[in-house]
Structure formats: structure tokens, C-alpha cells
């Protein structure tokens, strides 16, 4: 299972890469806006830093605009994946870009029907937003289970990229359900490492050895 970082923050990306757990990065206009830096150069800088796939989203909403921005994003680097919203024009753009061998990540997916359409259009990744579904009282993880089952039934090549994750349980459940990728904010990556019994156990081991008064080499 691949872990992507959901951020446009270069420092967080460097820290995640140092941890050895980051296989790629997803960005969106809100995340890039938060950094206060220009749009395309930010995607380019991330793509240069990260060896794996980096999703950059189109800002246009018309077909020609999405195609133009998609091609410009893809031209930034080989590992750039073009993020496109899940609507009629977006999926038309996905089909055209797929024919040009441009990888796409279909974003803002909230139903299995939408995910089925994205796969038929030839999306490289589908991004169901589990946290935003949970926020409105629907079960985000149930959607992941449905999409994984549907894609398996027909051997679709589109990869399930679980997005809008809010806590470690979303990551664990994504793995249990067989999702291909989970994209997580940096703070969730850090939380995945933590368990209070690990810290307590380590403190006790070290304290017990310290009582002997001996060192590592004694
Ligand atoms: C996915 O690619 C999106 O960038 C992201 O996961 C959205 O998360 P949010 O719902 O926390 O904004």
C-alpha cells in the first residue's frame, strides 16, 4: 500500500521523505493557497523533490481550459499527475488526457457511481473523500469498500486513493479494505507511529538497564 502526503508544504514533504514512508504527494488549490506561493512553481518544486507521483489540480472548469492546464501540469515533470474534478467535463478531459498517456487523479468523489464513471473514463487514480463524507453523517469507509469491490469485479486499473483522511483509523481501515493508496496530512503520518505503551515500555527498559550502572559496552 502506498502512502502519499496531502500537503503543499515543502518542509513537511522533506520530513516525510526523511521518515522513509512517503511514496508520493497530493496537493489541491486550498493547500497551495495556504502556502502563499505561486501555483505552478509550487507543483514543480514538489515534483522535483519527490521521486513518486505528485498530484497537481487544474483550476479551469471548462473542457479546453482543463485540457490546457492538464497538459501544462503534466509537462512540468514526468511524475506529475493531473487532478481533475469529478463532473461531466472533468471526465471528458480525463479520457482525452489518458489517450495522451497523461496520468490523472479524479478528485472530489463521493459515491460509487462516480467512481465507476471515473474508471470507465480511464482515470489513473480515484480520490474518494472519506473525511468529508463522515463530516456530513455518511460512512466514508463504506464507500471505499464499495469502490474496491466494484473495481475488482471488472479488473479496472484505476487505483483507489483514499483522500480527506482525518485520523489513523482511516489509514488502517483503508489497508484492511485493500485500497491502493492513502493520502494523509503530515500530522496523521506522525500519529501512525505513536502508542503510549511503546513510550512507557522504552522508558522502563532504559531505566532498568541504567540501574545496573553499566554502559552498552560493559
Ligand atoms: C485529496 O487529494 C485532497 O487534497 C484532500 O485529501 C482533501 O482533504 P480535506 O477534506 O481534509 O480538505
JSON list of C-alpha atoms and ligand atoms in Angstrom, two decimals:
[
{"chain": "A", "resi": 1, "resn": "UNK", "atom": "CA", "xyz": [0.00, 0.00, 0.00]},
{"chain": "A", "resi": 2, "resn": "UNK", "atom": "CA", "xyz": [1.31, 3.43, -0.92]},
{"chain": "A", "resi": 3, "resn": "UNK", "atom": "CA", "xyz": [1.32, 6.47, 1.39]},
{"chain": "A", "resi": 4, "resn": "UNK", "atom": "CA", "xyz": [1.01, 9.91, -0.19]},
{"chain": "A", "resi": 5, "resn": "UNK", "atom": "CA", "xyz": [1.37, 13.12, 1.83]},
{"chain": "A", "resi": 6, "resn": "UNK", "atom": "CA", "xyz": [-1.56, 15.51, 1.42]},
{"chain": "A", "resi": 7, "resn": "UNK", "atom": "CA", "xyz": [0.24, 18.84, 1.60]},
{"chain": "A", "resi": 8, "resn": "UNK", "atom": "CA", "xyz": [1.94, 21.61, -0.37]},
{"chain": "A", "resi": 9, "resn": "UNK", "atom": "CA", "xyz": [4.36, 22.34, 2.47]},
{"chain": "A", "resi": 10, "resn": "UNK", "atom": "CA", "xyz": [7.93, 21.63, 1.31]},
{"chain": "A", "resi": 11, "resn": "UNK", "atom": "CA", "xyz": [9.20, 21.28, 4.88]},
{"chain": "A", "resi": 12, "resn": "UNK", "atom": "CA", "xyz": [6.57, 18.65, 5.69]},
{"chain": "A", "resi": 13, "resn": "UNK", "atom": "CA", "xyz": [7.39, 16.80, 2.47]},
{"chain": "A", "resi": 14, "resn": "UNK", "atom": "CA", "xyz": [11.11, 16.79, 3.28]},
{"chain": "A", "resi": 15, "resn": "UNK", "atom": "CA", "xyz": [10.37, 15.50, 6.79]},
{"chain": "A", "resi": 16, "resn": "UNK", "atom": "CA", "xyz": [8.08, 12.78, 5.42]},
{"chain": "A", "resi": 17, "resn": "UNK", "atom": "CA", "xyz": [10.67, 11.70, 2.87]},
{"chain": "A", "resi": 18, "resn": "UNK", "atom": "CA", "xyz": [13.30, 11.53, 5.63]},
{"chain": "A", "resi": 19, "resn": "UNK", "atom": "CA", "xyz": [11.00, 9.17, 7.55]},
{"chain": "A", "resi": 20, "resn": "UNK", "atom": "CA", "xyz": [11.07, 6.87, 4.52]},
{"chain": "A", "resi": 21, "resn": "UNK", "atom": "CA", "xyz": [7.30, 6.49, 4.41]},
{"chain": "A", "resi": 22, "resn": "UNK", "atom": "CA", "xyz": [6.24, 8.88, 1.64]},
{"chain": "A", "resi": 23, "resn": "UNK", "atom": "CA", "xyz": [5.61, 7.40, -1.79]},
{"chain": "A", "resi": 24, "resn": "UNK", "atom": "CA", "xyz": [4.02, 10.48, -3.37]},
{"chain": "A", "resi": 25, "resn": "UNK", "atom": "CA", "xyz": [2.20, 13.76, -2.71]},
{"chain": "A", "resi": 26, "resn": "UNK", "atom": "CA", "xyz": [-1.26, 15.16, -3.36]},
{"chain": "A", "resi": 27, "resn": "UNK", "atom": "CA", "xyz": [-1.99, 18.88, -3.46]},
{"chain": "A", "resi": 28, "resn": "UNK", "atom": "CA", "xyz": [-5.12, 20.90, -4.10]},
{"chain": "A", "resi": 29, "resn": "UNK", "atom": "CA", "xyz": [-5.78, 24.64, -4.64]},
{"chain": "A", "resi": 30, "resn": "UNK", "atom": "CA", "xyz": [-6.62, 25.17, -0.95]},
{"chain": "A", "resi": 31, "resn": "UNK", "atom": "CA", "xyz": [-3.36, 23.57, 0.22]},
{"chain": "A", "resi": 32, "resn": "UNK", "atom": "CA", "xyz": [-1.26, 25.62, -2.24]},
{"chain": "A", "resi": 33, "resn": "UNK", "atom": "CA", "xyz": [-3.15, 28.84, -1.35]},
{"chain": "A", "resi": 34, "resn": "UNK", "atom": "CA", "xyz": [-2.31, 28.22, 2.32]},
{"chain": "A", "resi": 35, "resn": "UNK", "atom": "CA", "xyz": [1.40, 28.32, 1.46]},
{"chain": "A", "resi": 36, "resn": "UNK", "atom": "CA", "xyz": [1.07, 31.78, -0.16]},
{"chain": "A", "resi": 37, "resn": "UNK", "atom": "CA", "xyz": [3.28, 30.79, -3.09]},
{"chain": "A", "resi": 38, "resn": "UNK", "atom": "CA", "xyz": [2.64, 30.76, -6.89]},
{"chain": "A", "resi": 39, "resn": "UNK", "atom": "CA", "xyz": [0.68, 27.80, -8.22]},
{"chain": "A", "resi": 40, "resn": "UNK", "atom": "CA", "xyz": [2.66, 26.05, -10.99]},
{"chain": "A", "resi": 41, "resn": "UNK", "atom": "CA", "xyz": [6.11, 26.65, -9.45]},
{"chain": "A", "resi": 42, "resn": "UNK", "atom": "CA", "xyz": [4.87, 25.05, -6.23]},
{"chain": "A", "resi": 43, "resn": "UNK", "atom": "CA", "xyz": [3.76, 21.89, -8.03]},
{"chain": "A", "resi": 44, "resn": "UNK", "atom": "CA", "xyz": [7.05, 21.85, -9.94]},
{"chain": "A", "resi": 45, "resn": "UNK", "atom": "CA", "xyz": [9.15, 22.24, -6.78]},
{"chain": "A", "resi": 46, "resn": "UNK", "atom": "CA", "xyz": [7.29, 19.35, -5.11]},
{"chain": "A", "resi": 47, "resn": "UNK", "atom": "CA", "xyz": [7.64, 17.16, -8.22]},
{"chain": "A", "resi": 48, "resn": "UNK", "atom": "CA", "xyz": [11.40, 17.79, -8.25]},
{"chain": "A", "resi": 49, "resn": "UNK", "atom": "CA", "xyz": [11.69, 16.83, -4.60]},
{"chain": "A", "resi": 50, "resn": "UNK", "atom": "CA", "xyz": [9.52, 13.71, -4.59]},
{"chain": "A", "resi": 51, "resn": "UNK", "atom": "CA", "xyz": [10.52, 10.60, -6.56]},
{"chain": "A", "resi": 52, "resn": "UNK", "atom": "CA", "xyz": [6.92, 9.32, -6.75]},
{"chain": "A", "resi": 53, "resn": "UNK", "atom": "CA", "xyz": [3.63, 10.66, -8.17]},
{"chain": "A", "resi": 54, "resn": "UNK", "atom": "CA", "xyz": [2.69, 14.29, -7.36]},
{"chain": "A", "resi": 55, "resn": "UNK", "atom": "CA", "xyz": [-0.89, 15.40, -7.98]},
{"chain": "A", "resi": 56, "resn": "UNK", "atom": "CA", "xyz": [-1.49, 18.99, -9.12]},
{"chain": "A", "resi": 57, "resn": "UNK", "atom": "CA", "xyz": [-5.03, 20.14, -9.75]},
{"chain": "A", "resi": 58, "resn": "UNK", "atom": "CA", "xyz": [-6.44, 22.10, -12.70]},
{"chain": "A", "resi": 59, "resn": "UNK", "atom": "CA", "xyz": [-8.13, 25.40, -11.83]},
{"chain": "A", "resi": 60, "resn": "UNK", "atom": "CA", "xyz": [-10.16, 25.70, -15.04]},
{"chain": "A", "resi": 61, "resn": "UNK", "atom": "CA", "xyz": [-13.70, 24.32, -15.17]},
{"chain": "A", "resi": 62, "resn": "UNK", "atom": "CA", "xyz": [-14.27, 24.34, -18.96]},
{"chain": "A", "resi": 63, "resn": "UNK", "atom": "CA", "xyz": [-13.05, 21.43, -21.10]},
{"chain": "A", "resi": 64, "resn": "UNK", "atom": "CA", "xyz": [-10.46, 23.33, -23.15]},
{"chain": "A", "resi": 65, "resn": "UNK", "atom": "CA", "xyz": [-9.15, 25.05, -20.03]},
{"chain": "A", "resi": 66, "resn": "UNK", "atom": "CA", "xyz": [-8.83, 21.76, -18.12]},
{"chain": "A", "resi": 67, "resn": "UNK", "atom": "CA", "xyz": [-7.04, 20.16, -21.06]},
{"chain": "A", "resi": 68, "resn": "UNK", "atom": "CA", "xyz": [-4.67, 23.11, -21.45]},
{"chain": "A", "resi": 69, "resn": "UNK", "atom": "CA", "xyz": [-3.85, 23.28, -17.72]},
{"chain": "A", "resi": 70, "resn": "UNK", "atom": "CA", "xyz": [-3.63, 19.49, -17.52]},
{"chain": "A", "resi": 71, "resn": "UNK", "atom": "CA", "xyz": [-1.08, 19.36, -20.32]},
{"chain": "A", "resi": 72, "resn": "UNK", "atom": "CA", "xyz": [0.92, 22.20, -18.76]},
{"chain": "A", "resi": 73, "resn": "UNK", "atom": "CA", "xyz": [0.93, 20.47, -15.37]},
{"chain": "A", "resi": 74, "resn": "UNK", "atom": "CA", "xyz": [1.99, 17.17, -16.96]},
{"chain": "A", "resi": 75, "resn": "UNK", "atom": "CA", "xyz": [4.80, 18.93, -18.84]},
{"chain": "A", "resi": 76, "resn": "UNK", "atom": "CA", "xyz": [6.34, 20.12, -15.55]},
{"chain": "A", "resi": 77, "resn": "UNK", "atom": "CA", "xyz": [7.79, 16.68, -14.78]},
{"chain": "A", "resi": 78, "resn": "UNK", "atom": "CA", "xyz": [7.26, 13.01, -15.59]},
{"chain": "A", "resi": 79, "resn": "UNK", "atom": "CA", "xyz": [5.85, 12.29, -12.14]},
{"chain": "A", "resi": 80, "resn": "UNK", "atom": "CA", "xyz": [3.09, 14.93, -12.20]},
{"chain": "A", "resi": 81, "resn": "UNK", "atom": "CA", "xyz": [-0.43, 13.53, -12.07]},
{"chain": "A", "resi": 82, "resn": "UNK", "atom": "CA", "xyz": [-3.22, 15.85, -13.22]},
{"chain": "A", "resi": 83, "resn": "UNK", "atom": "CA", "xyz": [-6.00, 16.21, -10.70]},
{"chain": "A", "resi": 84, "resn": "UNK", "atom": "CA", "xyz": [-9.40, 16.79, -12.26]},
{"chain": "A", "resi": 85, "resn": "UNK", "atom": "CA", "xyz": [-12.82, 17.26, -10.62]},
{"chain": "A", "resi": 86, "resn": "UNK", "atom": "CA", "xyz": [-15.44, 14.56, -10.98]},
{"chain": "A", "resi": 87, "resn": "UNK", "atom": "CA", "xyz": [-18.08, 16.02, -13.29]},
{"chain": "A", "resi": 88, "resn": "UNK", "atom": "CA", "xyz": [-19.10, 15.55, -16.92]},
{"chain": "A", "resi": 89, "resn": "UNK", "atom": "CA", "xyz": [-16.46, 17.84, -18.41]},
{"chain": "A", "resi": 90, "resn": "UNK", "atom": "CA", "xyz": [-13.81, 16.61, -15.98]},
{"chain": "A", "resi": 91, "resn": "UNK", "atom": "CA", "xyz": [-14.28, 13.01, -17.06]},
{"chain": "A", "resi": 92, "resn": "UNK", "atom": "CA", "xyz": [-14.23, 14.02, -20.72]},
{"chain": "A", "resi": 93, "resn": "UNK", "atom": "CA", "xyz": [-10.89, 15.66, -20.04]},
{"chain": "A", "resi": 94, "resn": "UNK", "atom": "CA", "xyz": [-9.67, 12.53, -18.23]},
{"chain": "A", "resi": 95, "resn": "UNK", "atom": "CA", "xyz": [-10.47, 10.36, -21.26]},
{"chain": "A", "resi": 96, "resn": "UNK", "atom": "CA", "xyz": [-8.65, 12.71, -23.65]},
{"chain": "A", "resi": 97, "resn": "UNK", "atom": "CA", "xyz": [-5.61, 13.07, -21.36]},
{"chain": "A", "resi": 98, "resn": "UNK", "atom": "CA", "xyz": [-5.49, 9.27, -20.88]},
{"chain": "A", "resi": 99, "resn": "UNK", "atom": "CA", "xyz": [-5.22, 8.88, -24.66]},
{"chain": "A", "resi": 100, "resn": "UNK", "atom": "CA", "xyz": [-2.18, 11.20, -24.46]},
{"chain": "A", "resi": 101, "resn": "UNK", "atom": "CA", "xyz": [-0.67, 8.98, -21.72]},
{"chain": "A", "resi": 102, "resn": "UNK", "atom": "CA", "xyz": [-1.15, 11.71, -19.13]},
{"chain": "A", "resi": 103, "resn": "UNK", "atom": "CA", "xyz": [-1.90, 10.32, -15.68]},
{"chain": "A", "resi": 104, "resn": "UNK", "atom": "CA", "xyz": [-4.96, 11.67, -13.89]},
{"chain": "A", "resi": 105, "resn": "UNK", "atom": "CA", "xyz": [-6.34, 11.74, -10.35]},
{"chain": "A", "resi": 106, "resn": "UNK", "atom": "CA", "xyz": [-10.10, 12.26, -10.31]},
{"chain": "A", "resi": 107, "resn": "UNK", "atom": "CA", "xyz": [-10.91, 14.28, -7.22]},
{"chain": "A", "resi": 108, "resn": "UNK", "atom": "CA", "xyz": [-13.99, 15.09, -5.15]},
{"chain": "A", "resi": 109, "resn": "UNK", "atom": "CA", "xyz": [-15.53, 11.62, -5.45]},
{"chain": "A", "resi": 110, "resn": "UNK", "atom": "CA", "xyz": [-18.40, 11.00, -3.03]},
{"chain": "A", "resi": 111, "resn": "UNK", "atom": "CA", "xyz": [-20.23, 7.98, -4.48]},
{"chain": "A", "resi": 112, "resn": "UNK", "atom": "CA", "xyz": [-19.60, 4.55, -6.00]},
{"chain": "A", "resi": 113, "resn": "UNK", "atom": "CA", "xyz": [-21.44, 5.60, -9.16]},
{"chain": "A", "resi": 114, "resn": "UNK", "atom": "CA", "xyz": [-18.98, 8.48, -9.60]},
{"chain": "A", "resi": 115, "resn": "UNK", "atom": "CA", "xyz": [-16.05, 6.11, -9.04]},
{"chain": "A", "resi": 116, "resn": "UNK", "atom": "CA", "xyz": [-17.40, 3.71, -11.67]},
{"chain": "A", "resi": 117, "resn": "UNK", "atom": "CA", "xyz": [-17.60, 6.56, -14.20]},
{"chain": "A", "resi": 118, "resn": "UNK", "atom": "CA", "xyz": [-14.03, 7.68, -13.41]},
{"chain": "A", "resi": 119, "resn": "UNK", "atom": "CA", "xyz": [-12.71, 4.16, -14.02]},
{"chain": "A", "resi": 120, "resn": "UNK", "atom": "CA", "xyz": [-14.59, 3.91, -17.31]},
{"chain": "A", "resi": 121, "resn": "UNK", "atom": "CA", "xyz": [-13.08, 7.26, -18.34]},
{"chain": "A", "resi": 122, "resn": "UNK", "atom": "CA", "xyz": [-9.59, 5.84, -17.76]},
{"chain": "A", "resi": 123, "resn": "UNK", "atom": "CA", "xyz": [-8.55, 7.67, -14.58]},
{"chain": "A", "resi": 124, "resn": "UNK", "atom": "CA", "xyz": [-5.22, 6.59, -13.09]},
{"chain": "A", "resi": 125, "resn": "UNK", "atom": "CA", "xyz": [-6.48, 7.29, -9.55]},
{"chain": "A", "resi": 126, "resn": "UNK", "atom": "CA", "xyz": [-9.89, 7.91, -8.00]},
{"chain": "A", "resi": 127, "resn": "UNK", "atom": "CA", "xyz": [-9.93, 10.05, -4.85]},
{"chain": "A", "resi": 128, "resn": "UNK", "atom": "CA", "xyz": [-12.95, 9.37, -2.60]},
{"chain": "A", "resi": 129, "resn": "UNK", "atom": "CA", "xyz": [-13.07, 11.96, 0.21]},
{"chain": "A", "resi": 130, "resn": "UNK", "atom": "CA", "xyz": [-13.84, 9.89, 3.31]},
{"chain": "A", "resi": 131, "resn": "UNK", "atom": "CA", "xyz": [-13.50, 12.63, 5.95]},
{"chain": "A", "resi": 132, "resn": "UNK", "atom": "CA", "xyz": [-15.87, 15.00, 4.19]},
{"chain": "A", "resi": 133, "resn": "UNK", "atom": "CA", "xyz": [-18.46, 12.19, 3.97]},
{"chain": "A", "resi": 134, "resn": "UNK", "atom": "CA", "xyz": [-18.03, 11.44, 7.68]},
{"chain": "A", "resi": 135, "resn": "UNK", "atom": "CA", "xyz": [-18.48, 15.18, 8.32]},
{"chain": "A", "resi": 136, "resn": "UNK", "atom": "CA", "xyz": [-22.00, 15.07, 6.86]},
{"chain": "A", "resi": 137, "resn": "UNK", "atom": "CA", "xyz": [-23.00, 11.88, 8.67]},
{"chain": "A", "resi": 138, "resn": "UNK", "atom": "CA", "xyz": [-22.24, 9.34, 5.93]},
{"chain": "A", "resi": 139, "resn": "UNK", "atom": "CA", "xyz": [-19.78, 6.46, 6.29]},
{"chain": "A", "resi": 140, "resn": "UNK", "atom": "CA", "xyz": [-16.71, 7.34, 4.23]},
{"chain": "A", "resi": 141, "resn": "UNK", "atom": "CA", "xyz": [-15.07, 3.97, 4.69]},
{"chain": "A", "resi": 142, "resn": "UNK", "atom": "CA", "xyz": [-18.16, 2.13, 3.47]},
{"chain": "A", "resi": 143, "resn": "UNK", "atom": "CA", "xyz": [-17.67, 3.95, 0.17]},
{"chain": "A", "resi": 144, "resn": "UNK", "atom": "CA", "xyz": [-14.07, 2.70, -0.04]},
{"chain": "A", "resi": 145, "resn": "UNK", "atom": "CA", "xyz": [-15.25, -0.89, 0.43]},
{"chain": "A", "resi": 146, "resn": "UNK", "atom": "CA", "xyz": [-17.82, -0.47, -2.35]},
{"chain": "A", "resi": 147, "resn": "UNK", "atom": "CA", "xyz": [-15.32, 1.03, -4.80]},
{"chain": "A", "resi": 148, "resn": "UNK", "atom": "CA", "xyz": [-12.67, -1.61, -4.12]},
{"chain": "A", "resi": 149, "resn": "UNK", "atom": "CA", "xyz": [-15.28, -4.34, -4.74]},
{"chain": "A", "resi": 150, "resn": "UNK", "atom": "CA", "xyz": [-16.55, -2.74, -7.97]},
{"chain": "A", "resi": 151, "resn": "UNK", "atom": "CA", "xyz": [-13.06, -2.19, -9.37]},
{"chain": "A", "resi": 152, "resn": "UNK", "atom": "CA", "xyz": [-12.07, -5.79, -8.54]},
{"chain": "A", "resi": 153, "resn": "UNK", "atom": "CA", "xyz": [-15.21, -7.15, -10.22]},
{"chain": "A", "resi": 154, "resn": "UNK", "atom": "CA", "xyz": [-14.14, -5.67, -13.53]},
{"chain": "A", "resi": 155, "resn": "UNK", "atom": "CA", "xyz": [-10.35, -5.57, -13.14]},
{"chain": "A", "resi": 156, "resn": "UNK", "atom": "CA", "xyz": [-10.32, -1.80, -13.59]},
{"chain": "A", "resi": 157, "resn": "UNK", "atom": "CA", "xyz": [-6.78, -0.46, -13.49]},
{"chain": "A", "resi": 158, "resn": "UNK", "atom": "CA", "xyz": [-7.81, 2.76, -11.74]},
{"chain": "A", "resi": 159, "resn": "UNK", "atom": "CA", "xyz": [-6.22, 2.88, -8.29]},
{"chain": "A", "resi": 160, "resn": "UNK", "atom": "CA", "xyz": [-8.26, 3.71, -5.20]},
{"chain": "A", "resi": 161, "resn": "UNK", "atom": "CA", "xyz": [-6.60, 6.68, -3.46]},
{"chain": "A", "resi": 162, "resn": "UNK", "atom": "CA", "xyz": [-8.32, 7.33, -0.13]},
{"chain": "A", "resi": 163, "resn": "UNK", "atom": "CA", "xyz": [-8.41, 11.10, 0.46]},
{"chain": "A", "resi": 164, "resn": "UNK", "atom": "CA", "xyz": [-9.65, 13.54, 3.08]},
{"chain": "A", "resi": 165, "resn": "UNK", "atom": "CA", "xyz": [-8.33, 11.31, 5.85]},
{"chain": "A", "resi": 166, "resn": "UNK", "atom": "CA", "xyz": [-8.73, 12.65, 9.38]},
{"chain": "A", "resi": 167, "resn": "UNK", "atom": "CA", "xyz": [-7.17, 10.08, 11.71]},
{"chain": "A", "resi": 168, "resn": "UNK", "atom": "CA", "xyz": [-5.05, 6.88, 11.83]},
{"chain": "A", "resi": 169, "resn": "UNK", "atom": "CA", "xyz": [-8.15, 4.65, 11.78]},
{"chain": "A", "resi": 170, "resn": "UNK", "atom": "CA", "xyz": [-8.91, 5.86, 8.25]},
{"chain": "A", "resi": 171, "resn": "UNK", "atom": "CA", "xyz": [-5.45, 4.62, 7.23]},
{"chain": "A", "resi": 172, "resn": "UNK", "atom": "CA", "xyz": [-5.82, 1.23, 8.91]},
{"chain": "A", "resi": 173, "resn": "UNK", "atom": "CA", "xyz": [-9.31, 0.65, 7.53]},
{"chain": "A", "resi": 174, "resn": "UNK", "atom": "CA", "xyz": [-8.12, 1.66, 4.03]},
{"chain": "A", "resi": 175, "resn": "UNK", "atom": "CA", "xyz": [-5.43, -1.01, 4.29]},
{"chain": "A", "resi": 176, "resn": "UNK", "atom": "CA", "xyz": [-7.93, -3.62, 5.54]},
{"chain": "A", "resi": 177, "resn": "UNK", "atom": "CA", "xyz": [-10.25, -2.87, 2.64]},
{"chain": "A", "resi": 178, "resn": "UNK", "atom": "CA", "xyz": [-7.46, -3.18, 0.08]},
{"chain": "A", "resi": 179, "resn": "UNK", "atom": "CA", "xyz": [-7.24, 0.43, -1.10]},
{"chain": "A", "resi": 180, "resn": "UNK", "atom": "CA", "xyz": [-4.16, 1.05, -3.25]},
{"chain": "A", "resi": 181, "resn": "UNK", "atom": "CA", "xyz": [-3.12, 4.40, -1.79]},
{"chain": "A", "resi": 182, "resn": "UNK", "atom": "CA", "xyz": [-3.98, 6.60, 1.16]},
{"chain": "A", "resi": 183, "resn": "UNK", "atom": "CA", "xyz": [-3.12, 10.30, 1.19]},
{"chain": "A", "resi": 184, "resn": "UNK", "atom": "CA", "xyz": [-2.60, 11.74, 4.63]},
{"chain": "A", "resi": 185, "resn": "UNK", "atom": "CA", "xyz": [-1.77, 15.08, 6.23]},
{"chain": "A", "resi": 186, "resn": "UNK", "atom": "CA", "xyz": [1.66, 15.15, 7.91]},
{"chain": "A", "resi": 187, "resn": "UNK", "atom": "CA", "xyz": [0.16, 15.15, 11.43]},
{"chain": "A", "resi": 188, "resn": "UNK", "atom": "CA", "xyz": [-1.57, 11.82, 10.72]},
{"chain": "A", "resi": 189, "resn": "UNK", "atom": "CA", "xyz": [1.68, 10.30, 9.46]},
{"chain": "A", "resi": 190, "resn": "UNK", "atom": "CA", "xyz": [3.26, 11.26, 12.79]},
{"chain": "A", "resi": 191, "resn": "UNK", "atom": "CA", "xyz": [0.31, 9.81, 14.72]},
{"chain": "A", "resi": 192, "resn": "UNK", "atom": "CA", "xyz": [0.68, 6.45, 12.97]},
{"chain": "A", "resi": 193, "resn": "UNK", "atom": "CA", "xyz": [3.97, 5.90, 14.81]},
{"chain": "A", "resi": 194, "resn": "UNK", "atom": "CA", "xyz": [2.63, 6.61, 18.27]},
{"chain": "A", "resi": 195, "resn": "UNK", "atom": "CA", "xyz": [1.40, 4.32, 21.01]},
{"chain": "A", "resi": 196, "resn": "UNK", "atom": "CA", "xyz": [1.68, 5.21, 24.71]},
{"chain": "A", "resi": 197, "resn": "UNK", "atom": "CA", "xyz": [2.76, 1.66, 25.61]},
{"chain": "A", "resi": 198, "resn": "UNK", "atom": "CA", "xyz": [5.74, 1.98, 23.24]},
{"chain": "A", "resi": 199, "resn": "UNK", "atom": "CA", "xyz": [6.99, 5.06, 25.11]},
{"chain": "A", "resi": 200, "resn": "UNK", "atom": "CA", "xyz": [6.29, 3.56, 28.55]},
{"chain": "A", "resi": 201, "resn": "UNK", "atom": "CA", "xyz": [7.98, 0.30, 27.57]},
{"chain": "A", "resi": 202, "resn": "UNK", "atom": "CA", "xyz": [11.09, 2.05, 26.25]},
{"chain": "A", "resi": 203, "resn": "UNK", "atom": "CA", "xyz": [11.35, 4.22, 29.38]},
{"chain": "A", "resi": 204, "resn": "UNK", "atom": "CA", "xyz": [11.19, 1.08, 31.57]},
{"chain": "A", "resi": 205, "resn": "UNK", "atom": "CA", "xyz": [13.77, -0.86, 29.55]},
{"chain": "A", "resi": 206, "resn": "UNK", "atom": "CA", "xyz": [16.23, 2.03, 29.68]},
{"chain": "A", "resi": 207, "resn": "UNK", "atom": "CA", "xyz": [15.59, 2.73, 33.38]},
{"chain": "A", "resi": 208, "resn": "UNK", "atom": "CA", "xyz": [16.15, -0.94, 34.27]},
{"chain": "A", "resi": 209, "resn": "UNK", "atom": "CA", "xyz": [19.45, -1.02, 32.44]},
{"chain": "A", "resi": 210, "resn": "UNK", "atom": "CA", "xyz": [20.52, 2.32, 33.94]},
{"chain": "A", "resi": 211, "resn": "UNK", "atom": "CA", "xyz": [20.12, 0.82, 37.44]},
{"chain": "A", "resi": 212, "resn": "UNK", "atom": "CA", "xyz": [22.93, -1.63, 36.65]},
{"chain": "A", "resi": 213, "resn": "UNK", "atom": "CA", "xyz": [25.33, 1.32, 36.31]},
{"chain": "A", "resi": 214, "resn": "UNK", "atom": "CA", "xyz": [26.84, -0.30, 33.23]},
{"chain": "A", "resi": 215, "resn": "UNK", "atom": "CA", "xyz": [27.13, 1.03, 29.68]},
{"chain": "A", "resi": 216, "resn": "UNK", "atom": "CA", "xyz": [26.38, -0.51, 26.28]},
{"chain": "A", "resi": 217, "resn": "UNK", "atom": "CA", "xyz": [29.95, -1.81, 26.04]},
{"chain": "A", "resi": 218, "resn": "UNK", "atom": "CA", "xyz": [30.29, -3.15, 29.61]},
{"chain": "B", "resi": 1, "resn": "LIG", "atom": "C1", "xyz": [-7.14, 14.97, -1.70]},
{"chain": "B", "resi": 1, "resn": "LIG", "atom": "O1", "xyz": [-6.38, 14.81, -2.62]},
{"chain": "B", "resi": 1, "resn": "LIG", "atom": "C2", "xyz": [-7.42, 16.25, -1.07]},
{"chain": "B", "resi": 1, "resn": "LIG", "atom": "O2", "xyz": [-6.32, 17.11, -1.27]},
{"chain": "B", "resi": 1, "resn": "LIG", "atom": "C3", "xyz": [-7.61, 16.16, 0.41]},
{"chain": "B", "resi": 1, "resn": "LIG", "atom": "O3", "xyz": [-7.43, 14.85, 0.88]},
{"chain": "B", "resi": 1, "resn": "LIG", "atom": "C4", "xyz": [-8.83, 16.84, 0.93]},
{"chain": "B", "resi": 1, "resn": "LIG", "atom": "O4", "xyz": [-8.85, 16.72, 2.33]},
{"chain": "B", "resi": 1, "resn": "LIG", "atom": "P1", "xyz": [-9.75, 17.62, 3.26]},
{"chain": "B", "resi": 1, "resn": "LIG", "atom": "O5", "xyz": [-11.16, 17.14, 3.17]},
{"chain": "B", "resi": 1, "resn": "LIG", "atom": "O6", "xyz": [-9.20, 17.43, 4.63]},
{"chain": "B", "resi": 1, "resn": "LIG", "atom": "O7", "xyz": [-9.61, 19.05, 2.77]}
]
